[in-house]
């Protein structure tokens, strides 16, 4: 499958009321019991291939009264080798668009400054052995570390927090941990037992909850697992029938100067995963 998208980040529709921890445990237990949505790591490790359709915001003149925001979407094709070297092909999916009419007006008032070049061009990036990370924040989490992930939930979360410590300190918030777990479940070559343990780690994550049905920028539907801090929420969107992580999304819970003109409920960043295989 080749993913495509025509829209950037946007406002999330109204969601059903959040459900409690007991419901989350039942849900992740079901996901852990399903056949793997990814081929599990084995004695014969192969190249992991996955597509990431990334939808994100671009803030211009940040911190000023003239700040304005754009939405943009790109796709990245990743090939990751067992030595954690990688090759990625990336291209933009159309021009950036103003987040609102107010953003377009501010752009005009600033003299129509040149906007980011979003022509559909293809770029390539190569990572040397040991450089590719299956977690987006913290220290590098290599292919080998993923393939040898512990098989107990307490050990899984300890590994994730250890990698986050240089980035977020010893007490990384649950929403940041949830994001890393979402990426691991979406893309990493975990063993079958480690994958089950990673699912069950979600059940014990403080503040994590089921947050109802939703969809990603590719129009795929799933159930959300969410964790929040003061101003934002991370959601891991899961297809219940296959235990596939469809997307990891960042949503605003209240307006913030970091994202000018964005309303509560706006998805400001999302990674939407497709064609994951090894």
PDB file of N, CA, C and O in Angstrom, residues 62-117:
ATOM      1  N   UNK A  62       7.162  33.359  15.225  1.00  0.00           N
ATOM      2  CA  UNK A  62       6.764  32.856  16.540  1.00  0.00           C
ATOM      3  C   UNK A  62       7.105  33.852  17.638  1.00  0.00           C
ATOM      4  O   UNK A  62       8.165  34.483  17.634  1.00  0.00           O
ATOM      5  N   UNK A  63       6.174  34.036  18.564  1.00  0.00           N
ATOM      6  CA  UNK A  63       6.383  34.923  19.700  1.00  0.00           C
ATOM      7  C   UNK A  63       6.025  36.364  19.466  1.00  0.00           C
ATOM      8  O   UNK A  63       6.056  37.166  20.400  1.00  0.00           O
ATOM      9  N   UNK A  64       5.667  36.730  18.235  1.00  0.00           N
ATOM     10  CA  UNK A  64       5.310  38.119  17.943  1.00  0.00           C
ATOM     11  C   UNK A  64       3.805  38.249  17.717  1.00  0.00           C
ATOM     12  O   UNK A  64       3.098  37.262  17.550  1.00  0.00           O
ATOM     13  N   UNK A  65       3.338  39.500  17.677  1.00  0.00           N
ATOM     14  CA  UNK A  65       1.917  39.735  17.412  1.00  0.00           C
ATOM     15  C   UNK A  65       1.542  39.349  15.994  1.00  0.00           C
ATOM     16  O   UNK A  65       0.374  39.145  15.691  1.00  0.00           O
ATOM     17  N   UNK A  66       2.545  39.258  15.128  1.00  0.00           N
ATOM     18  CA  UNK A  66       2.293  38.934  13.731  1.00  0.00           C
ATOM     19  C   UNK A  66       2.456  37.440  13.422  1.00  0.00           C
ATOM     20  O   UNK A  66       2.521  37.044  12.262  1.00  0.00           O
ATOM     21  N   UNK A  67       2.531  36.611  14.445  1.00  0.00           N
ATOM     22  CA  UNK A  67       2.733  35.177  14.225  1.00  0.00           C
ATOM     23  C   UNK A  67       1.548  34.584  13.473  1.00  0.00           C
ATOM     24  O   UNK A  67       0.397  34.970  13.689  1.00  0.00           O
ATOM     25  N   UNK A  68       1.836  33.653  12.592  1.00  0.00           N
ATOM     26  CA  UNK A  68       0.770  32.927  11.889  1.00  0.00           C
ATOM     27  C   UNK A  68       1.203  31.484  11.685  1.00  0.00           C
ATOM     28  O   UNK A  68       2.384  31.148  11.754  1.00  0.00           O
ATOM     29  N   UNK A  69       0.211  30.618  11.451  1.00  0.00           N
ATOM     30  CA  UNK A  69       0.450  29.184  11.418  1.00  0.00           C
ATOM     31  C   UNK A  69      -0.014  28.582  10.101  1.00  0.00           C
ATOM     32  O   UNK A  69      -1.054  28.972   9.553  1.00  0.00           O
ATOM     33  N   UNK A  70       0.761  27.625   9.618  1.00  0.00           N
ATOM     34  CA  UNK A  70       0.420  26.875   8.416  1.00  0.00           C
ATOM     35  C   UNK A  70       0.350  25.387   8.761  1.00  0.00           C
ATOM     36  O   UNK A  70       1.007  24.911   9.686  1.00  0.00           O
ATOM     37  N   UNK A  71      -0.447  24.639   7.995  1.00  0.00           N
ATOM     38  CA  UNK A  71      -0.461  23.184   8.073  1.00  0.00           C
ATOM     39  C   UNK A  71       0.283  22.628   6.868  1.00  0.00           C
ATOM     40  O   UNK A  71       0.160  23.149   5.748  1.00  0.00           O
ATOM     41  N   UNK A  72       1.038  21.566   7.069  1.00  0.00           N
ATOM     42  CA  UNK A  72       1.775  20.925   5.976  1.00  0.00           C
ATOM     43  C   UNK A  72       1.739  19.414   6.163  1.00  0.00           C
ATOM     44  O   UNK A  72       1.569  18.912   7.278  1.00  0.00           O
ATOM     45  N   UNK A  73       1.903  18.686   5.066  1.00  0.00           N
ATOM     46  CA  UNK A  73       1.900  17.224   5.101  1.00  0.00           C
ATOM     47  C   UNK A  73       3.017  16.702   4.213  1.00  0.00           C
ATOM     48  O   UNK A  73       3.254  17.219   3.122  1.00  0.00           O
ATOM     49  N   UNK A  74       3.717  15.687   4.691  1.00  0.00           N
ATOM     50  CA  UNK A  74       4.758  15.042   3.902  1.00  0.00           C
ATOM     51  C   UNK A  74       4.708  13.545   4.138  1.00  0.00           C
ATOM     52  O   UNK A  74       4.054  13.059   5.073  1.00  0.00           O
ATOM     53  N   UNK A  75       5.376  12.795   3.281  1.00  0.00           N
ATOM     54  CA  UNK A  75       5.443  11.347   3.446  1.00  0.00           C
ATOM     55  C   UNK A  75       6.902  10.925   3.443  1.00  0.00           C
ATOM     56  O   UNK A  75       7.729  11.493   2.714  1.00  0.00           O
ATOM     57  N   UNK A  76       7.205   9.943   4.264  1.00  0.00           N
ATOM     58  CA  UNK A  76       8.576   9.464   4.411  1.00  0.00           C
ATOM     59  C   UNK A  76       8.566   7.936   4.319  1.00  0.00           C
ATOM     60  O   UNK A  76       7.848   7.270   5.072  1.00  0.00           O
ATOM     61  N   UNK A  77       9.345   7.405   3.396  1.00  0.00           N
ATOM     62  CA  UNK A  77       9.496   5.967   3.235  1.00  0.00           C
ATOM     63  C   UNK A  77      10.804   5.556   3.912  1.00  0.00           C
ATOM     64  O   UNK A  77      11.879   6.029   3.533  1.00  0.00           O
ATOM     65  N   UNK A  78      10.736   4.669   4.894  1.00  0.00           N
ATOM     66  CA  UNK A  78      11.896   4.298   5.696  1.00  0.00           C
ATOM     67  C   UNK A  78      12.274   2.839   5.484  1.00  0.00           C
ATOM     68  O   UNK A  78      11.405   1.955   5.498  1.00  0.00           O
ATOM     69  N   UNK A  79      13.561   2.569   5.319  1.00  0.00           N
ATOM     70  CA  UNK A  79      14.111   1.222   5.288  1.00  0.00           C
ATOM     71  C   UNK A  79      15.202   1.162   6.353  1.00  0.00           C
ATOM     72  O   UNK A  79      16.211   1.876   6.252  1.00  0.00           O
ATOM     73  N   UNK A  80      14.972   0.337   7.373  1.00  0.00           N
ATOM     74  CA  UNK A  80      15.884   0.268   8.513  1.00  0.00           C
ATOM     75  C   UNK A  80      16.512  -1.123   8.568  1.00  0.00           C
ATOM     76  O   UNK A  80      15.802  -2.129   8.630  1.00  0.00           O
ATOM     77  N   UNK A  81      17.827  -1.175   8.564  1.00  0.00           N
ATOM     78  CA  UNK A  81      18.563  -2.437   8.574  1.00  0.00           C
ATOM     79  C   UNK A  81      18.854  -2.889  10.001  1.00  0.00           C
ATOM     80  O   UNK A  81      18.812  -2.083  10.945  1.00  0.00           O
ATOM     81  N   UNK A  82      19.160  -4.182  10.196  1.00  0.00           N
ATOM     82  CA  UNK A  82      19.424  -4.695  11.548  1.00  0.00           C
ATOM     83  C   UNK A  82      20.564  -4.001  12.285  1.00  0.00           C
ATOM     84  O   UNK A  82      20.609  -4.046  13.516  1.00  0.00           O
ATOM     85  N   UNK A  83      21.490  -3.358  11.563  1.00  0.00           N
ATOM     86  CA  UNK A  83      22.557  -2.615  12.248  1.00  0.00           C
ATOM     87  C   UNK A  83      22.125  -1.191  12.597  1.00  0.00           C
ATOM     88  O   UNK A  83      22.927  -0.375  13.041  1.00  0.00           O
ATOM     89  N   UNK A  84      20.834  -0.911  12.427  1.00  0.00           N
ATOM     90  CA  UNK A  84      20.235   0.401  12.705  1.00  0.00           C
ATOM     91  C   UNK A  84      20.768   1.496  11.794  1.00  0.00           C
ATOM     92  O   UNK A  84      20.719   2.681  12.131  1.00  0.00           O
ATOM     93  N   UNK A  85      21.267   1.122  10.619  1.00  0.00           N
ATOM     94  CA  UNK A  85      21.449   2.099   9.553  1.00  0.00           C
ATOM     95  C   UNK A  85      20.108   2.204   8.831  1.00  0.00           C
ATOM     96  O   UNK A  85      19.246   1.324   8.950  1.00  0.00           O
ATOM     97  N   UNK A  86      19.908   3.280   8.091  1.00  0.00           N
ATOM     98  CA  UNK A  86      18.609   3.481   7.459  1.00  0.00           C
ATOM     99  C   UNK A  86      18.745   4.353   6.226  1.00  0.00           C
ATOM    100  O   UNK A  86      19.667   5.169   6.118  1.00  0.00           O
ATOM    101  N   UNK A  87      17.807   4.176   5.327  1.00  0.00           N
ATOM    102  CA  UNK A  87      17.656   5.047   4.165  1.00  0.00           C
ATOM    103  C   UNK A  87      16.210   5.529   4.156  1.00  0.00           C
ATOM    104  O   UNK A  87      15.283   4.736   4.333  1.00  0.00           O
ATOM    105  N   UNK A  88      16.015   6.807   3.975  1.00  0.00           N
ATOM    106  CA  UNK A  88      14.669   7.381   3.951  1.00  0.00           C
ATOM    107  C   UNK A  88      14.491   8.234   2.708  1.00  0.00           C
ATOM    108  O   UNK A  88      15.386   8.992   2.322  1.00  0.00           O
ATOM    109  N   UNK A  89      13.331   8.092   2.092  1.00  0.00           N
ATOM    110  CA  UNK A  89      12.931   8.939   0.970  1.00  0.00           C
ATOM    111  C   UNK A  89      11.745   9.776   1.441  1.00  0.00           C
ATOM    112  O   UNK A  89      10.775   9.245   1.996  1.00  0.00           O
ATOM    113  N   UNK A  90      11.831  11.072   1.287  1.00  0.00           N
ATOM    114  CA  UNK A  90      10.775  11.957   1.773  1.00  0.00           C
ATOM    115  C   UNK A  90      10.335  12.915   0.673  1.00  0.00           C
ATOM    116  O   UNK A  90      11.146  13.361  -0.136  1.00  0.00           O
ATOM    117  N   UNK A  91       9.041  13.225   0.667  1.00  0.00           N
ATOM    118  CA  UNK A  91       8.539  14.234  -0.263  1.00  0.00           C
ATOM    119  C   UNK A  91       7.335  14.944   0.337  1.00  0.00           C
ATOM    120  O   UNK A  91       6.604  14.397   1.158  1.00  0.00           O
ATOM    121  N   UNK A  92       7.159  16.183  -0.050  1.00  0.00           N
ATOM    122  CA  UNK A  92       6.029  16.980   0.389  1.00  0.00           C
ATOM    123  C   UNK A  92       4.778  16.566  -0.359  1.00  0.00           C
ATOM    124  O   UNK A  92       4.827  16.202  -1.531  1.00  0.00           O
ATOM    125  N   UNK A  93       3.642  16.648   0.323  1.00  0.00           N
ATOM    126  CA  UNK A  93       2.360  16.329  -0.291  1.00  0.00           C
ATOM    127  C   UNK A  93       1.569  17.620  -0.463  1.00  0.00           C
ATOM    128  O   UNK A  93       0.665  17.936   0.295  1.00  0.00           O
ATOM    129  N   UNK A  94       1.959  18.396  -1.446  1.00  0.00           N
ATOM    130  CA  UNK A  94       1.255  19.628  -1.748  1.00  0.00           C
ATOM    131  C   UNK A  94       1.746  20.808  -0.932  1.00  0.00           C
ATOM    132  O   UNK A  94       2.570  20.670  -0.032  1.00  0.00           O
ATOM    133  N   UNK A  95       1.238  21.991  -1.233  1.00  0.00           N
ATOM    134  CA  UNK A  95       1.679  23.216  -0.546  1.00  0.00           C
ATOM    135  C   UNK A  95       1.146  23.296   0.880  1.00  0.00           C
ATOM    136  O   UNK A  95       0.136  22.660   1.219  1.00  0.00           O
ATOM    137  N   UNK A  96       1.837  24.057   1.718  1.00  0.00           N
ATOM    138  CA  UNK A  96       1.323  24.345   3.054  1.00  0.00           C
ATOM    139  C   UNK A  96       0.093  25.230   2.920  1.00  0.00           C
ATOM    140  O   UNK A  96      -0.039  26.010   1.974  1.00  0.00           O
ATOM    141  N   UNK A  97      -0.824  25.103   3.867  1.00  0.00           N
ATOM    142  CA  UNK A  97      -2.049  25.922   3.838  1.00  0.00           C
ATOM    143  C   UNK A  97      -2.190  26.672   5.154  1.00  0.00           C
ATOM    144  O   UNK A  97      -1.741  26.198   6.201  1.00  0.00           O
ATOM    145  N   UNK A  98      -2.788  27.841   5.082  1.00  0.00           N
ATOM    146  CA  UNK A  98      -3.008  28.619   6.291  1.00  0.00           C
ATOM    147  C   UNK A  98      -3.977  27.882   7.213  1.00  0.00           C
ATOM    148  O   UNK A  98      -4.961  27.282   6.763  1.00  0.00           O
ATOM    149  N   UNK A  99      -3.694  27.961   8.506  1.00  0.00           N
ATOM    150  CA  UNK A  99      -4.538  27.282   9.477  1.00  0.00           C
ATOM    151  C   UNK A  99      -5.917  27.915   9.596  1.00  0.00           C
ATOM    152  O   UNK A  99      -6.884  27.248   9.956  1.00  0.00           O
ATOM    153  N   UNK A 100      -6.007  29.205   9.282  1.00  0.00           N
ATOM    154  CA  UNK A 100      -7.290  29.899   9.375  1.00  0.00           C
ATOM    155  C   UNK A 100      -7.216  31.165   8.539  1.00  0.00           C
ATOM    156  O   UNK A 100      -6.141  31.577   8.076  1.00  0.00           O
ATOM    157  N   UNK A 101      -8.372  31.807   8.353  1.00  0.00           N
ATOM    158  CA  UNK A 101      -8.396  33.075   7.625  1.00  0.00           C
ATOM    159  C   UNK A 101      -7.619  34.148   8.398  1.00  0.00           C
ATOM    160  O   UNK A 101      -7.015  35.044   7.801  1.00  0.00           O
ATOM    161  N   UNK A 102      -7.605  34.058   9.747  1.00  0.00           N
ATOM    162  CA  UNK A 102      -6.845  35.017  10.550  1.00  0.00           C
ATOM    163  C   UNK A 102      -5.355  34.884  10.272  1.00  0.00           C
ATOM    164  O   UNK A 102      -4.627  35.885  10.224  1.00  0.00           O
ATOM    165  N   UNK A 103      -4.891  33.656  10.055  1.00  0.00           N
ATOM    166  CA  UNK A 103      -3.471  33.451   9.744  1.00  0.00           C
ATOM    167  C   UNK A 103      -3.131  34.025   8.372  1.00  0.00           C
ATOM    168  O   UNK A 103      -2.065  34.631   8.190  1.00  0.00           O
ATOM    169  N   UNK A 104      -4.031  33.834   7.405  1.00  0.00           N
ATOM    170  CA  UNK A 104      -3.798  34.413   6.083  1.00  0.00           C
ATOM    171  C   UNK A 104      -3.764  35.932   6.152  1.00  0.00           C
ATOM    172  O   UNK A 104      -2.931  36.589   5.491  1.00  0.00           O
ATOM    173  N   UNK A 105      -4.619  36.523   6.986  1.00  0.00           N
ATOM    174  CA  UNK A 105      -4.648  37.987   7.125  1.00  0.00           C
ATOM    175  C   UNK A 105      -3.343  38.494   7.745  1.00  0.00           C
ATOM    176  O   UNK A 105      -2.774  39.488   7.283  1.00  0.00           O
ATOM    177  N   UNK A 106      -2.855  37.798   8.783  1.00  0.00           N
ATOM    178  CA  UNK A 106      -1.597  38.216   9.415  1.00  0.00           C
ATOM    179  C   UNK A 106      -0.438  38.132   8.424  1.00  0.00           C
ATOM    180  O   UNK A 106       0.461  38.974   8.428  1.00  0.00           O
ATOM    181  N   UNK A 107      -0.455  37.100   7.587  1.00  0.00           N
ATOM    182  CA  UNK A 107       0.596  36.971   6.564  1.00  0.00           C
ATOM    183  C   UNK A 107       0.564  38.176   5.623  1.00  0.00           C
ATOM    184  O   UNK A 107       1.590  38.742   5.278  1.00  0.00           O
ATOM    185  N   UNK A 108      -0.614  38.594   5.221  1.00  0.00           N
ATOM    186  CA  UNK A 108      -0.734  39.754   4.340  1.00  0.00           C
ATOM    187  C   UNK A 108      -0.242  41.011   5.036  1.00  0.00           C
ATOM    188  O   UNK A 108       0.432  41.853   4.429  1.00  0.00           O
ATOM    189  N   UNK A 109      -0.572  41.150   6.339  1.00  0.00           N
ATOM    190  CA  UNK A 109      -0.184  42.341   7.072  1.00  0.00           C
ATOM    191  C   UNK A 109       1.335  42.411   7.304  1.00  0.00           C
ATOM    192  O   UNK A 109       1.879  43.487   7.550  1.00  0.00           O
ATOM    193  N   UNK A 110       2.011  41.275   7.238  1.00  0.00           N
ATOM    194  CA  UNK A 110       3.474  41.272   7.405  1.00  0.00           C
ATOM    195  C   UNK A 110       4.193  41.484   6.082  1.00  0.00           C
ATOM    196  O   UNK A 110       5.424  41.366   6.015  1.00  0.00           O
ATOM    197  N   UNK A 111       3.444  41.815   5.034  1.00  0.00           N
ATOM    198  CA  UNK A 111       4.070  42.098   3.750  1.00  0.00           C
ATOM    199  C   UNK A 111       4.213  40.884   2.847  1.00  0.00           C
ATOM    200  O   UNK A 111       5.052  40.875   1.937  1.00  0.00           O
ATOM    201  N   UNK A 112       3.393  39.854   3.114  1.00  0.00           N
ATOM    202  CA  UNK A 112       3.414  38.628   2.291  1.00  0.00           C
ATOM    203  C   UNK A 112       4.825  38.053   2.187  1.00  0.00           C
ATOM    204  O   UNK A 112       5.367  37.845   1.098  1.00  0.00           O
ATOM    205  N   UNK A 113       5.405  37.801   3.332  1.00  0.00           N
ATOM    206  CA  UNK A 113       6.726  37.200   3.374  1.00  0.00           C
ATOM    207  C   UNK A 113       6.738  35.866   2.629  1.00  0.00           C
ATOM    208  O   UNK A 113       5.718  35.169   2.572  1.00  0.00           O
ATOM    209  N   UNK A 114       7.864  35.485   2.032  1.00  0.00           N
ATOM    210  CA  UNK A 114       7.927  34.189   1.325  1.00  0.00           C
ATOM    211  C   UNK A 114       7.556  33.042   2.258  1.00  0.00           C
ATOM    212  O   UNK A 114       8.036  32.961   3.395  1.00  0.00           O
ATOM    213  N   UNK A 115       6.696  32.165   1.788  1.00  0.00           N
ATOM    214  CA  UNK A 115       6.271  31.017   2.571  1.00  0.00           C
ATOM    215  C   UNK A 115       7.240  29.856   2.359  1.00  0.00           C
ATOM    216  O   UNK A 115       8.006  29.852   1.389  1.00  0.00           O
ATOM    217  N   UNK A 116       7.233  28.868   3.261  1.00  0.00           N
ATOM    218  CA  UNK A 116       8.136  27.715   3.076  1.00  0.00           C
ATOM    219  C   UNK A 116       7.945  27.071   1.704  1.00  0.00           C
ATOM    220  O   UNK A 116       6.821  26.938   1.217  1.00  0.00           O
ATOM    221  N   UNK A 117       9.046  26.701   1.087  1.00  0.00           N
ATOM    222  CA  UNK A 117       9.017  26.062  -0.227  1.00  0.00           C
ATOM    223  C   UNK A 117       8.474  24.648  -0.064  1.00  0.00           C
ATOM    224  O   UNK A 117       9.120  23.782   0.519  1.00  0.00           O
TER     225      UNK A 117
END
